CSV table of C-alpha atoms and ligand atoms in Angstrom, one decimal:
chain,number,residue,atom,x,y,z
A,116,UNK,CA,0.0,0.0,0.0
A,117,UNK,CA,1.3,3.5,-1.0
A,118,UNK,CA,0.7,6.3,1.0
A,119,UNK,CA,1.9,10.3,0.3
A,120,UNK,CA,2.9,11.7,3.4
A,121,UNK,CA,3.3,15.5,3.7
A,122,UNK,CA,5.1,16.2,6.7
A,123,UNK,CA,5.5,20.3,8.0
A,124,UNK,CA,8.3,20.4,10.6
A,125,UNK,CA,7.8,23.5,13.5
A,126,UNK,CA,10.7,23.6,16.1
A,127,UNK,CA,9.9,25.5,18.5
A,128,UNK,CA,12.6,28.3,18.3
A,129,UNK,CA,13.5,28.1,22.3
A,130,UNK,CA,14.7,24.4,21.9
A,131,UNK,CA,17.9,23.7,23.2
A,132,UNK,CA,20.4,23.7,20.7
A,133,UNK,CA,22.0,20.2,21.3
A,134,UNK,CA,18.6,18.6,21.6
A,135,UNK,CA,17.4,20.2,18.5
A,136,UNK,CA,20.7,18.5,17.0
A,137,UNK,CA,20.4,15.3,18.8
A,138,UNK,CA,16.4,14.9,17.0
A,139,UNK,CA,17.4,15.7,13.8
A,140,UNK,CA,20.6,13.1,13.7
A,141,UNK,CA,18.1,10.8,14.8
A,142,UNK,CA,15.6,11.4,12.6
A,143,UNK,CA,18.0,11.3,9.9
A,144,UNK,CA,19.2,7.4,10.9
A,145,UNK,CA,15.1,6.2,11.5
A,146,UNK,CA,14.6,8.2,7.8
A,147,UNK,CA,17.6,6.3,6.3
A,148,UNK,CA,17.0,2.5,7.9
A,149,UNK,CA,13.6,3.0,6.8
A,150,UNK,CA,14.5,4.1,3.1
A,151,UNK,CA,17.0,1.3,3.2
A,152,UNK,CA,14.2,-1.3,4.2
A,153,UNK,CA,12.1,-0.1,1.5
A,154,UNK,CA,9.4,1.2,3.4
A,155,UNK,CA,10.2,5.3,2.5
A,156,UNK,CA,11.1,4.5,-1.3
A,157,UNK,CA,10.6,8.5,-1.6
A,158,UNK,CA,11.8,12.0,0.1
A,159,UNK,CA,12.0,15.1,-1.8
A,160,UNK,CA,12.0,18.6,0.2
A,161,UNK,CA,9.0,20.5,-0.3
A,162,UNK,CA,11.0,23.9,-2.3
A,163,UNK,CA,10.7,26.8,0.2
A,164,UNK,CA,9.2,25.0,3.4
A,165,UNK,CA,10.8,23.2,6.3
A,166,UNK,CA,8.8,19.6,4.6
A,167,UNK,CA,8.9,17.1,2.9
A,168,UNK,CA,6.7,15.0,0.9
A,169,UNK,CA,7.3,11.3,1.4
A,170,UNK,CA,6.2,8.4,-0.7
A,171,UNK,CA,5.8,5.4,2.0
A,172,UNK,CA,5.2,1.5,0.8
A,173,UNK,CA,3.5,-0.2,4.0
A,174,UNK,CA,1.3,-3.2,4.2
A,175,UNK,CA,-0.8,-2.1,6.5
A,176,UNK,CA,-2.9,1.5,8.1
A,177,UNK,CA,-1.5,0.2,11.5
A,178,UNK,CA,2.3,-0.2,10.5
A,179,UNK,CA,2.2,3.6,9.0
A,180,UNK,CA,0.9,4.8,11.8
A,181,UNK,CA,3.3,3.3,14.0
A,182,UNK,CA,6.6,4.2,11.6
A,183,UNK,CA,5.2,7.8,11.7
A,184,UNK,CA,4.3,8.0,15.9
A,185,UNK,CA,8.1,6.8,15.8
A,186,UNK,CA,9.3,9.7,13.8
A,187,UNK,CA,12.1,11.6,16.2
A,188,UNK,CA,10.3,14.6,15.0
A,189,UNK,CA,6.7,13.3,15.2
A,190,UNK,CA,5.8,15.5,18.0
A,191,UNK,CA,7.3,18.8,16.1
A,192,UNK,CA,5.0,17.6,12.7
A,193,UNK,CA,2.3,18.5,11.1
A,194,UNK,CA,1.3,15.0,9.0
A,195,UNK,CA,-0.9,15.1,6.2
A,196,UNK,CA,-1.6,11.3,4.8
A,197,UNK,CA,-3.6,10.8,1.0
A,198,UNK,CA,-3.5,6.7,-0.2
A,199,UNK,CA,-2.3,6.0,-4.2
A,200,UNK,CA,-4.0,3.8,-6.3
A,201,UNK,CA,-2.6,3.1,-9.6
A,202,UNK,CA,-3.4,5.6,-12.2
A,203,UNK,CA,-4.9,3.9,-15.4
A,204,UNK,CA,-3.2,6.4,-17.6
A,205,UNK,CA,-0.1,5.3,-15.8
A,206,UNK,CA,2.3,3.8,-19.2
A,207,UNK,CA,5.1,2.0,-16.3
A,208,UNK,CA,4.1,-2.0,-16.1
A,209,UNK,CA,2.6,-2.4,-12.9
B,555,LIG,O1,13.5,17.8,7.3
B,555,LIG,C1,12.4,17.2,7.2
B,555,LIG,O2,11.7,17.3,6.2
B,555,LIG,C2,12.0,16.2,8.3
B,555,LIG,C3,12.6,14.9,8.0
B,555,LIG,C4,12.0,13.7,7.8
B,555,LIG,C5,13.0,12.7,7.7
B,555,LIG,C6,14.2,13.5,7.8
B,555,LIG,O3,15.4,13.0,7.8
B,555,LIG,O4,14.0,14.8,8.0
């Protein structure tokens, strides 16, 4: 199951510093292991916004919900979720 994901990141601009950089290293390496596994096939920055819009590839609502709730970040995001379906104009072999 393909999901887009929009995700809008707001740090509160009084966060300390080295936690600020401790979340973000980590959400980098959950990001990465997850890309790695197959399960965030795409991340592109959203141009001009702290976001991103992420393609995840998850077999079920449940396991989304619990790779997003596991997001570093999660509680500094705003998460905005819309399920693909293949598009019959699409020319790629499915
Ligand atoms: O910077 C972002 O868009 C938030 C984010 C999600 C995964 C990651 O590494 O950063």
């Amino acid at each position: 199951m393909l999901f887009a994901v929009t995700m809008r990141v707001s740090l509160p601009t009084d966060l300390d510093p080295a936690v600020r950089d401790d979340i973000l290293a980590r959400e980098k390496a959950y990001s990465q292991e997850l890309q790695r596994a197959g399960k965030w096939p795409h991340i592109w920055r959203i141009a001009g916004q702290y976001a991103n819009l992420s393609i995840f590839d998850v077999d079920t609502n449940e396991e989304l919900h619990q790779l997003l709730w596991n997001l570093p970040l999660f509680p500094y995001l705003s998460v905005d979720i819309q399920p693909l379906a293949e598009h019959p104009s699409d020319i790629r072999p499915s």
